[in-house]
Amino acid sequence: MTGGRRKEGVSISDLRRLHHQMPRWVIVLLILGLSAVVASRIPHLLMMLMAASFVSYIFSSIIRALERRGVKRSIAVVQIFVIFAIIVVSVDLFFAPSLKQEMVTAYKKLPEFSRIEGTILASVQKSVADYPVVESNIRKFLDNMFGPGGFLERNLNVPEILGQLTPFLMGIILVPFFVFFLLKDWPKILRKVMDWVPPSYVETTISVITEIDILVGKYLRGLAADCFFVGVLASLGLALIGINYPIILGIVSGVANIVPYLGPITGCLASCLVALMQFNSFDNVLNVLLLYLAIKLTDDLVIQPLMIGKSVELHPMLLVITIIVGEKLFGISGMILGVPVVTATQKTIGILLEHRREMLRRERPGILIRSHPDKLPVRPI
Amino acid sequence: MVFESKIVKKYFAWALDDAKEPSLRVLAEVPLFKGMGKGLLRKLLTDLIEKKYVSGDIIFHEGDSGKALYVVLDGSVRISKRSNSGDKTLAVLGPGSHFGELALVNQYARFATVTAEEDAVLLIMYKSYFDDLIRGNSAVSSRILLNLASILSDYIHCERPEEKAEKESA
């Protein structure tokens, strides 16, 4: 009977298992395909989901900490939202007046942007008076940047900015909504996924989930803390050297710091521009440059090793390529999330290759995939 | 601890998670987690991944490289080993038991096959999680490693079940 149930070395149970597994892979492919179509058609939705995942990851450790103390997950999530609302209101009460003042002053001084060309030229003219070629090139660059039809005018298109405002406002409402349900229902989602995974893939799936959780969680939480410290340091430093709008510039520097390499440069450039407008000389720009250099060194040598550690071990070249490709595909969110996504993919591929080797070894036990000739186990005495 | 106090239990009972209590009691019986506080057991229950197995599901095969420790929360599993005279059952484990603990120490091949004897719920601890758990937490690491050492020394000093089975068959 047993022999009759076997067909060319494959048992009925094997075929049944294969039959049960096949549709799952088809469903996985369908889900991936559908996600890709949705992502390309509605990029804002993808951005919102990415932002929600990012925020959920940051808060998940607090939720877990509360759960460990016996608090219901749903109550813990509500607690977090209430605390966050209190913080927002407090910040609004204590910091909003000075922030508002900074923004009003900055808005009033916006026309000075048009005068910046002349300011920079006047400062540069002295130093490059003997080099007409350099002067004409700088003038051409400044015309392209600030002149009529230049980079600034092209990119500061008011109708376009207003057009971008709708998804932004939608995001303000939808991201917290997604965050709430991601935080509340994550264990249920995970349990559903695990119920769906065939037994032979359980260890591999768990290794992927655990490795990604440790790696991406550490990276995103570290990055949030890193940005906070950079923002605070930039604000304090700029206030100390007397640059206008230190809070706004600190926030810009902190947020921009999310993007590796390019972020710190953006924050520094914004502050340099304000310093140039304020003092009409390059001396204070040098102070700003030195300040940002000191912040970058502190960040690289102290903050990042402590906060992010070695969670992301991407080659610098691959890192830059990831940022560029991420920006091309998904804009700013692609630049921010490209690095953890590529690192997680790298890790996942490694684990899947190991799983494949394992399967191969199980199918052909005679083949030794990995040996430890110098590490033969010695029976303990 | 504030969350364990009577006042909290009386007035904030609605906010406390009682659904995990049965699993928590089972986890407290696991030899590897002997002597651990309720907080840490809750942490394990929160962090570790649960998986339901249907009767007959093979959890892992003999010879697979071990990557995780399993704790039986519900149901039972059968541990069996291949021998010349066919598969031999070494043990049937129920709630509060664990298996695959050697995977936490190294990634040598599993020495037996484990199958779900009946529908079972297992809690799975991956090696990287264990490494992360004990890193920088001396109290937890010393407790778990002592328990692990105790289990291994018991194993060495006792007659191995598979050797006993072989002797019986001889």
Coordinates of C-alpha atoms in Angstrom, one line a residue:
Chain A
M1 CA 0.0 0.0 0.0
T2 CA 2.8 2.4 1.0
G3 CA 4.6 1.5 -2.2
G4 CA 1.5 2.2 -4.3
R5 CA 1.1 5.6 -2.7
R6 CA 4.6 6.6 -3.8
K7 CA 5.4 8.0 -7.3
E8 CA 9.0 8.2 -8.4
G9 CA 10.2 8.7 -4.9
V10 CA 7.7 11.4 -4.0
S11 CA 5.1 10.5 -1.4
I12 CA 1.5 11.5 -1.4
S13 CA 2.1 13.7 1.7
D14 CA 5.0 15.4 -0.1
L15 CA 2.6 16.2 -3.0
R16 CA -0.1 17.3 -0.7
R17 CA 2.4 19.6 1.1
L18 CA 3.5 21.0 -2.2
H19 CA -0.1 21.6 -3.2
H20 CA -0.7 23.5 0.0
Q21 CA 2.5 25.6 -0.5
M22 CA 2.0 26.5 -4.1
P23 CA -0.9 28.9 -3.7
R24 CA 0.9 30.7 -0.9
W25 CA 3.7 31.6 -3.2
V26 CA 1.3 32.7 -5.8
I27 CA -0.5 34.8 -3.2
V28 CA 2.8 36.3 -2.1
L29 CA 3.6 37.2 -5.7
L30 CA 0.2 38.7 -6.2
I31 CA 0.5 40.8 -3.0
L32 CA 3.9 42.0 -4.1
G33 CA 2.7 42.8 -7.6
L34 CA -0.4 44.6 -6.3
S35 CA 1.7 46.6 -3.8
A36 CA 4.1 47.6 -6.6
V37 CA 1.1 48.8 -8.7
V38 CA -0.4 50.7 -5.8
A39 CA 3.0 52.2 -4.9
S40 CA 3.6 53.5 -8.5
R41 CA 0.0 54.8 -8.9
I42 CA -0.3 56.4 -5.4
P43 CA 3.2 57.3 -4.3
H44 CA 1.8 59.4 -1.4
L45 CA 0.1 56.4 0.1
L46 CA 3.5 54.5 0.1
M47 CA 5.2 57.5 1.7
M48 CA 2.5 57.7 4.3
L49 CA 2.8 54.0 5.1
M50 CA 6.6 54.3 5.2
A51 CA 6.3 57.2 7.6
A52 CA 3.8 55.3 9.7
S53 CA 6.1 52.3 9.9
F54 CA 9.0 54.6 10.8
V55 CA 7.1 56.2 13.7
S56 CA 5.6 52.8 14.8
Y57 CA 9.1 51.4 15.0
I58 CA 10.3 54.2 17.1
F59 CA 7.3 53.9 19.5
S60 CA 7.2 50.1 19.5
S61 CA 9.9 49.8 22.2
I62 CA 7.9 52.0 24.6
I63 CA 4.8 49.9 23.9
R64 CA 6.7 46.7 24.6
A65 CA 8.1 48.2 27.8
L66 CA 4.5 49.0 29.0
E67 CA 3.3 45.5 27.9
R68 CA 6.1 43.9 29.9
R69 CA 4.6 45.7 33.0
G70 CA 1.3 44.0 32.3
V71 CA -0.5 46.9 30.5
K72 CA -2.9 45.9 27.7
R73 CA -1.4 46.7 24.3
S74 CA -4.4 48.8 23.2
I75 CA -4.2 50.8 26.5
A76 CA -0.4 51.3 26.0
V77 CA -1.0 52.6 22.5
V78 CA -3.7 55.1 23.7
Q79 CA -1.3 56.2 26.5
I80 CA 1.4 56.9 24.0
F81 CA -1.0 59.0 21.9
V82 CA -2.2 60.9 25.0
I83 CA 1.4 61.6 26.1
F84 CA 2.4 62.7 22.6
A85 CA -0.6 65.1 22.5
I86 CA 0.4 66.5 25.9
I87 CA 4.0 67.0 24.6
V88 CA 2.8 68.7 21.4
V89 CA 0.5 71.0 23.4
S90 CA 3.3 71.8 25.9
V91 CA 5.8 72.5 23.1
D92 CA 3.2 74.7 21.4
L93 CA 2.7 76.6 24.7
F94 CA 6.3 77.1 25.6
F95 CA 8.2 77.2 22.3
A96 CA 5.6 78.4 19.8
P97 CA 5.9 82.1 20.7
S98 CA 9.6 82.2 20.0
L99 CA 9.3 79.9 17.0
K100 CA 6.5 82.0 15.6
Q101 CA 8.5 85.2 16.1
E102 CA 11.4 83.6 14.3
M103 CA 9.1 82.6 11.4
V104 CA 7.5 86.0 11.2
T105 CA 10.9 87.7 11.1
A106 CA 12.1 85.3 8.5
Y107 CA 9.0 85.8 6.4
K108 CA 9.4 89.6 6.6
K109 CA 13.0 89.3 5.5
L110 CA 12.2 87.0 2.5
P111 CA 12.7 89.9 0.0
E112 CA 16.3 90.0 1.2
F113 CA 16.8 86.7 -0.7
S114 CA 16.6 88.7 -3.9
R115 CA 19.4 90.9 -2.6
I116 CA 21.6 88.0 -1.7
E117 CA 23.1 87.8 -5.1
G118 CA 24.5 91.3 -4.7
T119 CA 25.6 90.6 -1.2
I120 CA 27.6 87.5 -2.2
L121 CA 29.0 89.2 -5.2
A122 CA 30.1 92.2 -3.2
S123 CA 31.9 90.0 -0.8
V124 CA 33.4 87.8 -3.4
Q125 CA 34.3 90.6 -5.8
K126 CA 37.0 91.9 -3.4
S127 CA 38.7 88.5 -3.1
V128 CA 38.5 87.6 -6.9
A129 CA 39.0 91.1 -8.4
D130 CA 42.1 89.9 -10.1
Y131 CA 40.5 86.8 -11.6
P132 CA 37.8 88.0 -14.1
V133 CA 37.1 84.4 -15.3
V134 CA 36.3 83.2 -11.7
E135 CA 34.1 86.3 -11.2
S136 CA 32.1 85.8 -14.4
N137 CA 31.5 82.1 -13.5
I138 CA 30.4 83.0 -10.0
R139 CA 28.0 85.6 -11.4
K140 CA 26.6 83.0 -13.9
F141 CA 26.1 80.5 -11.0
L142 CA 24.3 83.1 -8.9
D143 CA 22.1 84.2 -11.8
N144 CA 21.2 80.5 -12.3
M145 CA 20.4 80.1 -8.6
F146 CA 18.7 83.4 -7.6
G147 CA 18.1 85.3 -10.9
P148 CA 14.8 85.6 -12.8
G149 CA 13.8 82.1 -14.0
G150 CA 16.6 80.6 -11.8
F151 CA 16.6 77.5 -9.6
L152 CA 14.9 79.2 -6.7
E153 CA 12.1 80.7 -8.8
R154 CA 11.5 77.4 -10.6
N155 CA 11.4 75.4 -7.5
L156 CA 9.5 77.8 -5.3
N157 CA 6.4 77.5 -7.5
V158 CA 3.4 78.6 -5.3
P159 CA 0.6 76.6 -7.1
E160 CA 2.8 73.5 -7.1
I161 CA 3.6 74.0 -3.4
L162 CA -0.2 74.3 -2.7
G163 CA -0.7 71.2 -4.8
Q164 CA 1.7 69.3 -2.5
L165 CA -0.1 70.7 0.5
T166 CA -3.1 68.4 0.0
P167 CA -1.2 65.1 0.5
F168 CA 0.7 66.7 3.3
L169 CA -2.5 67.6 5.1
M170 CA -3.9 64.1 4.3
G171 CA -0.6 62.7 5.8
I172 CA -1.1 64.6 9.0
I173 CA -4.4 62.9 9.5
L174 CA -3.7 59.5 8.0
V175 CA -0.2 58.8 9.4
P176 CA -1.3 58.9 13.1
F177 CA -4.3 56.7 12.0
F178 CA -1.9 54.1 10.4
V179 CA 0.5 54.4 13.4
F180 CA -2.3 53.6 15.8
F181 CA -3.4 50.5 14.1
L182 CA 0.1 49.3 13.3
L183 CA 1.1 49.6 16.9
K184 CA -2.1 48.1 18.3
D185 CA -2.5 45.2 15.9
W186 CA 1.2 44.3 15.1
P187 CA 1.2 41.1 17.2
K188 CA -2.0 40.0 15.5
I189 CA -0.6 40.7 12.1
L190 CA 2.6 38.8 13.0
R191 CA 0.6 35.8 14.3
K192 CA -1.5 35.7 11.1
V193 CA 1.7 35.7 9.0
M194 CA 3.2 33.0 11.2
D195 CA 0.1 30.8 10.9
W196 CA 0.4 31.1 7.2
V197 CA 4.1 30.1 7.0
P198 CA 4.7 26.4 6.3
P199 CA 6.5 24.6 9.2
S200 CA 9.7 24.0 7.2
Y201 CA 10.1 27.8 6.7
V202 CA 9.4 28.8 10.3
E203 CA 13.0 29.1 11.5
T204 CA 14.0 31.0 8.4
T205 CA 11.0 33.3 8.6
I206 CA 11.7 34.0 12.3
S207 CA 15.4 34.5 11.6
V208 CA 14.4 37.1 9.0
I209 CA 11.9 38.8 11.2
T210 CA 14.2 38.9 14.3
E211 CA 17.3 40.0 12.4
I212 CA 15.3 42.8 10.6
D213 CA 13.6 43.8 13.8
I214 CA 16.9 44.1 15.7
L215 CA 18.7 45.8 12.8
V216 CA 16.1 48.2 11.5
G217 CA 14.7 48.9 14.9
K218 CA 18.1 49.8 16.2
Y219 CA 18.8 51.9 13.1
L220 CA 15.6 53.9 13.1
R221 CA 15.5 54.5 16.9
G222 CA 19.2 55.5 16.8
L223 CA 18.6 57.7 13.8
A224 CA 15.7 59.5 15.6
A225 CA 17.9 60.1 18.7
D226 CA 20.8 61.1 16.5
C227 CA 18.7 63.7 14.6
F228 CA 17.4 65.1 17.9
F229 CA 20.9 65.6 19.3
V230 CA 22.2 67.1 16.1
G231 CA 19.2 69.5 16.0
V232 CA 19.7 70.5 19.6
L233 CA 23.5 71.0 19.1
A234 CA 23.0 73.0 16.0
S235 CA 20.3 75.2 17.7
L236 CA 22.5 75.9 20.7
G237 CA 25.7 76.5 18.6
L238 CA 23.9 78.9 16.3
A239 CA 22.4 80.8 19.2
L240 CA 25.8 81.0 20.8
I241 CA 27.5 82.5 17.7
G242 CA 24.6 84.9 17.2
I243 CA 23.0 83.6 14.0
N244 CA 19.3 84.4 13.5
Y245 CA 16.5 81.8 13.7
P246 CA 18.5 79.2 15.6
I247 CA 15.4 77.1 16.4
I248 CA 14.2 76.8 12.8
L249 CA 17.8 76.1 11.6
G250 CA 18.2 73.5 14.3
I251 CA 15.0 71.8 13.3
V252 CA 16.1 71.9 9.6
S253 CA 19.5 70.5 10.5
G254 CA 18.0 67.8 12.7
V255 CA 15.5 66.7 10.1
A256 CA 18.0 66.9 7.2
N257 CA 20.4 64.8 9.2
I258 CA 18.1 61.8 8.5
V259 CA 19.6 61.6 5.0
P260 CA 23.2 60.3 5.3
Y261 CA 26.0 62.5 3.9
L262 CA 23.6 64.9 2.0
G263 CA 21.6 65.9 5.1
P264 CA 24.4 67.5 7.2
I265 CA 25.5 69.4 4.1
T266 CA 21.9 70.7 3.5
G267 CA 21.6 71.9 7.2
C268 CA 25.0 73.6 7.0
L269 CA 24.2 75.3 3.7
A270 CA 20.9 76.7 5.1
S271 CA 22.7 78.1 8.1
C272 CA 25.5 79.5 6.0
L273 CA 22.9 81.3 3.8
V274 CA 21.2 82.9 6.8
A275 CA 24.6 83.9 8.3
L276 CA 25.6 85.5 4.9
M277 CA 22.3 87.4 4.8
Q278 CA 22.6 88.6 8.4
F279 CA 26.2 89.8 8.4
N280 CA 27.0 90.4 4.7
S281 CA 30.5 88.8 5.2
F282 CA 32.1 85.4 5.0
D283 CA 33.7 85.6 8.5
N284 CA 30.5 84.5 10.2
V285 CA 30.0 81.9 7.5
L286 CA 33.3 80.4 8.5
N287 CA 32.1 80.3 12.1
V288 CA 29.0 78.4 11.0
L289 CA 31.1 76.0 8.9
L290 CA 33.4 75.3 11.9
L291 CA 30.3 74.8 14.1
Y292 CA 28.8 72.2 11.7
L293 CA 32.2 70.6 11.3
A294 CA 32.4 70.2 15.1
I295 CA 28.8 68.9 15.2
K296 CA 29.6 66.4 12.4
L297 CA 32.7 65.1 14.2
T298 CA 30.8 64.8 17.5
D299 CA 28.0 63.0 15.6
D300 CA 30.4 60.6 13.8
L301 CA 32.7 59.9 16.8
V302 CA 30.3 60.0 19.8
I303 CA 26.5 60.1 19.0
Q304 CA 26.3 57.7 16.1
P305 CA 28.5 54.9 17.6
L306 CA 26.3 55.2 20.8
M307 CA 22.9 55.5 19.1
I308 CA 23.1 53.6 15.9
G309 CA 26.2 51.4 16.5
K310 CA 27.1 49.0 13.7
S311 CA 23.5 48.3 12.8
V312 CA 24.0 49.4 9.2
E313 CA 27.1 47.9 7.7
L314 CA 26.8 49.2 4.1
H315 CA 29.8 50.0 2.1
P316 CA 30.0 53.9 1.7
M317 CA 29.7 53.6 -2.1
L318 CA 26.7 51.3 -1.9
L319 CA 25.2 53.7 0.7
V320 CA 25.5 56.7 -1.7
I321 CA 24.1 54.7 -4.6
T322 CA 21.2 53.6 -2.3
I323 CA 20.4 57.2 -1.5
I324 CA 20.5 58.3 -5.2
V325 CA 18.3 55.4 -6.3
G326 CA 16.0 55.9 -3.4
E327 CA 15.6 59.6 -4.3
K328 CA 14.9 58.7 -7.9
L329 CA 12.3 56.1 -7.1
F330 CA 10.5 57.5 -4.0
G331 CA 11.8 61.0 -3.4
I332 CA 12.7 62.1 0.1
S333 CA 11.2 59.0 1.8
G334 CA 13.3 56.8 -0.5
M335 CA 16.4 58.7 0.6
I336 CA 15.6 58.2 4.2
L337 CA 14.3 54.6 4.2
G338 CA 16.6 53.3 1.4
V339 CA 19.4 52.5 3.7
P340 CA 17.6 50.3 6.2
V341 CA 15.6 48.7 3.4
V342 CA 18.8 47.8 1.5
T343 CA 20.5 46.6 4.7
A344 CA 17.5 44.4 5.6
T345 CA 17.4 43.0 2.0
Q346 CA 21.1 42.2 2.2
K347 CA 20.5 40.4 5.5
T348 CA 17.4 38.6 4.2
I349 CA 19.2 37.4 1.1
G350 CA 22.0 36.0 3.3
I351 CA 19.4 34.1 5.5
L352 CA 17.5 32.8 2.4
L353 CA 20.8 31.5 0.9
E354 CA 21.6 29.7 4.1
H355 CA 18.1 28.2 4.1
R356 CA 18.6 27.0 0.5
R357 CA 21.9 25.4 1.5
E358 CA 20.1 23.7 4.4
M359 CA 17.4 22.4 2.1
L360 CA 20.0 21.1 -0.3
R361 CA 21.8 19.4 2.5
R362 CA 18.6 17.8 3.7
E363 CA 17.8 16.5 0.2
R364 CA 21.3 15.2 -0.3
P365 CA 22.7 14.4 3.1
G366 CA 25.9 12.9 1.6
I367 CA 27.0 16.4 0.5
L368 CA 28.8 18.3 3.2
I369 CA 27.9 21.9 2.7
R370 CA 29.9 23.4 5.5
S371 CA 32.6 21.7 7.6
H372 CA 34.5 22.7 10.7
P373 CA 37.6 20.5 10.4
D374 CA 39.4 22.5 13.1
K375 CA 36.4 22.8 15.3
L376 CA 35.6 19.1 16.0
P377 CA 33.4 18.9 19.1
V378 CA 35.1 17.4 22.2
R379 CA 32.8 15.5 24.6
P380 CA 32.7 17.4 27.9
I381 CA 34.1 15.5 30.9
Chain B
M1 CA 6.8 47.6 41.4
V2 CA 4.0 50.1 40.7
F3 CA 2.2 47.9 38.2
E4 CA 2.1 45.0 40.7
S5 CA 0.7 47.0 43.5
K6 CA -2.7 46.3 45.0
I7 CA -4.0 49.8 44.2
V8 CA -3.2 49.5 40.5
K9 CA -4.7 46.0 40.4
K10 CA -7.9 47.2 42.1
Y11 CA -8.5 50.5 40.3
F12 CA -6.8 49.9 37.0
A13 CA -7.7 46.2 36.4
W14 CA -9.3 47.3 33.1
A15 CA -5.9 48.4 31.8
L16 CA -4.0 45.2 32.8
D17 CA -3.5 42.3 30.5
D18 CA -4.9 39.1 32.1
A19 CA -5.0 37.2 28.8
K20 CA -1.3 36.4 29.1
E21 CA -1.5 34.9 32.6
P22 CA -1.9 31.2 31.6
S23 CA 1.0 31.5 29.1
L24 CA 3.0 33.3 31.8
R25 CA 2.4 30.4 34.3
V26 CA 3.5 27.9 31.7
L27 CA 6.6 29.9 30.9
A28 CA 7.5 30.1 34.6
E29 CA 7.7 26.2 34.6
V30 CA 10.3 26.1 31.8
P31 CA 13.6 24.9 33.3
L32 CA 15.6 27.3 31.2
F33 CA 13.8 30.3 32.7
K34 CA 13.8 29.0 36.3
G35 CA 14.2 31.8 38.9
M36 CA 13.4 34.6 36.5
G37 CA 11.2 37.5 37.5
K38 CA 7.7 38.0 36.2
G39 CA 8.8 41.1 34.3
L40 CA 11.4 39.2 32.3
L41 CA 8.9 36.4 31.6
R42 CA 6.5 39.0 30.3
K43 CA 9.2 40.4 28.2
L44 CA 9.8 37.0 26.6
L45 CA 6.1 36.5 26.1
T46 CA 5.9 39.9 24.4
D47 CA 9.0 39.7 22.3
L48 CA 9.0 36.0 21.2
I49 CA 7.0 34.8 18.2
E50 CA 4.2 32.3 18.7
K51 CA 3.4 29.6 16.1
K52 CA 0.6 27.1 15.9
Y53 CA 1.4 23.7 14.6
V54 CA -1.1 21.2 13.4
S55 CA -0.8 17.6 14.6
G56 CA 1.8 15.8 12.4
D57 CA 3.7 19.0 11.4
I58 CA 7.4 18.4 11.5
I59 CA 9.0 21.3 13.5
F60 CA 12.5 20.4 12.5
H61 CA 14.4 17.5 11.1
E62 CA 17.3 15.6 12.5
G63 CA 20.4 17.0 10.9
D64 CA 19.0 20.5 10.3
S65 CA 21.2 23.3 11.6
G66 CA 19.7 24.6 14.8
K67 CA 18.8 28.3 15.0
A68 CA 16.1 28.5 17.6
L69 CA 14.9 27.3 21.0
Y70 CA 11.2 26.2 21.3
V71 CA 9.0 26.3 24.3
V72 CA 5.8 24.3 24.4
L73 CA 2.9 26.6 25.5
D74 CA 0.1 24.2 24.6
G75 CA -0.3 20.7 23.1
S76 CA 2.5 18.3 22.8
V77 CA 5.5 17.4 20.6
R78 CA 7.3 14.1 20.0
I79 CA 11.1 13.9 19.8
S80 CA 12.3 11.0 17.7
K81 CA 15.6 9.8 16.3
R82 CA 16.5 7.7 13.3
S83 CA 18.0 4.3 14.0
N84 CA 18.7 1.1 12.1
S85 CA 15.3 -0.3 13.3
G86 CA 13.3 2.8 12.2
D87 CA 12.3 6.0 14.1
K88 CA 12.5 5.8 17.8
T89 CA 10.5 8.1 20.1
L90 CA 12.8 9.6 22.7
A91 CA 10.3 11.7 24.5
V92 CA 6.9 13.4 24.3
L93 CA 7.0 16.9 25.7
G94 CA 4.0 18.9 27.0
P95 CA 3.3 22.5 28.1
G96 CA 6.2 24.0 30.1
S97 CA 8.9 22.0 28.3
H98 CA 11.5 23.3 26.0
F99 CA 13.7 21.8 23.3
G100 CA 16.4 22.9 20.9
E101 CA 18.3 24.7 23.6
L102 CA 21.7 23.7 22.1
A103 CA 20.9 26.1 19.2
L104 CA 21.4 29.0 21.6
V105 CA 25.0 27.8 22.2
N106 CA 26.1 26.8 18.7
Q107 CA 24.6 26.0 15.4
Y108 CA 25.4 22.3 15.2
A109 CA 23.0 19.9 13.5
R110 CA 19.8 19.0 15.4
F111 CA 20.2 15.5 16.9
A112 CA 16.6 14.5 16.6
T113 CA 13.4 15.2 14.7
V114 CA 10.5 17.0 16.5
T115 CA 6.9 16.5 15.4
A116 CA 3.7 18.0 16.7
E117 CA 2.1 15.0 18.5
E118 CA -1.2 17.0 18.7
D119 CA -2.1 20.6 17.8
A120 CA 0.5 22.6 19.6
V121 CA 1.4 26.3 20.3
L122 CA 5.1 26.9 20.5
L123 CA 7.1 30.0 21.5
I124 CA 10.2 30.4 19.4
M125 CA 13.4 32.1 20.5
Y126 CA 15.8 32.8 17.7
K127 CA 19.6 32.8 18.5
S128 CA 20.1 36.4 17.6
Y129 CA 17.4 37.4 20.0
F130 CA 19.0 35.4 22.8
D131 CA 22.4 37.0 22.1
D132 CA 20.7 40.4 22.1
L133 CA 18.9 39.6 25.4
I134 CA 22.0 38.5 27.3
R135 CA 24.3 41.2 25.9
G136 CA 24.7 44.0 28.4
N137 CA 22.3 42.4 30.9
S138 CA 24.4 40.5 33.4
A139 CA 21.6 39.5 35.7
V140 CA 19.6 37.9 32.9
S141 CA 22.6 36.4 31.1
S142 CA 24.0 34.8 34.3
R143 CA 20.6 33.3 35.2
I144 CA 19.9 31.9 31.8
L145 CA 23.5 30.6 31.3
L146 CA 23.4 29.0 34.8
N147 CA 20.1 27.3 33.9
L148 CA 21.5 26.2 30.6
A149 CA 24.7 24.8 32.2
S150 CA 22.5 23.0 34.8
I151 CA 20.4 21.4 32.0
L152 CA 23.5 20.4 30.1
S153 CA 25.2 18.9 33.1
D154 CA 22.0 17.0 34.0
Y155 CA 22.0 15.7 30.4
I156 CA 25.7 14.6 30.7
H157 CA 25.2 12.9 34.0
C158 CA 22.0 11.1 33.2
E159 CA 21.9 8.3 30.8
R160 CA 21.1 9.6 27.3
P161 CA 17.5 8.6 26.3
E162 CA 18.6 7.4 22.9
E163 CA 21.4 5.2 24.4
K164 CA 18.9 3.8 26.8
A165 CA 16.5 3.0 23.9
E166 CA 19.3 1.4 21.9
K167 CA 20.3 -0.8 24.9
E168 CA 16.7 -1.8 25.4
S169 CA 16.4 -2.8 21.7
A170 CA 19.7 -4.7 21.9

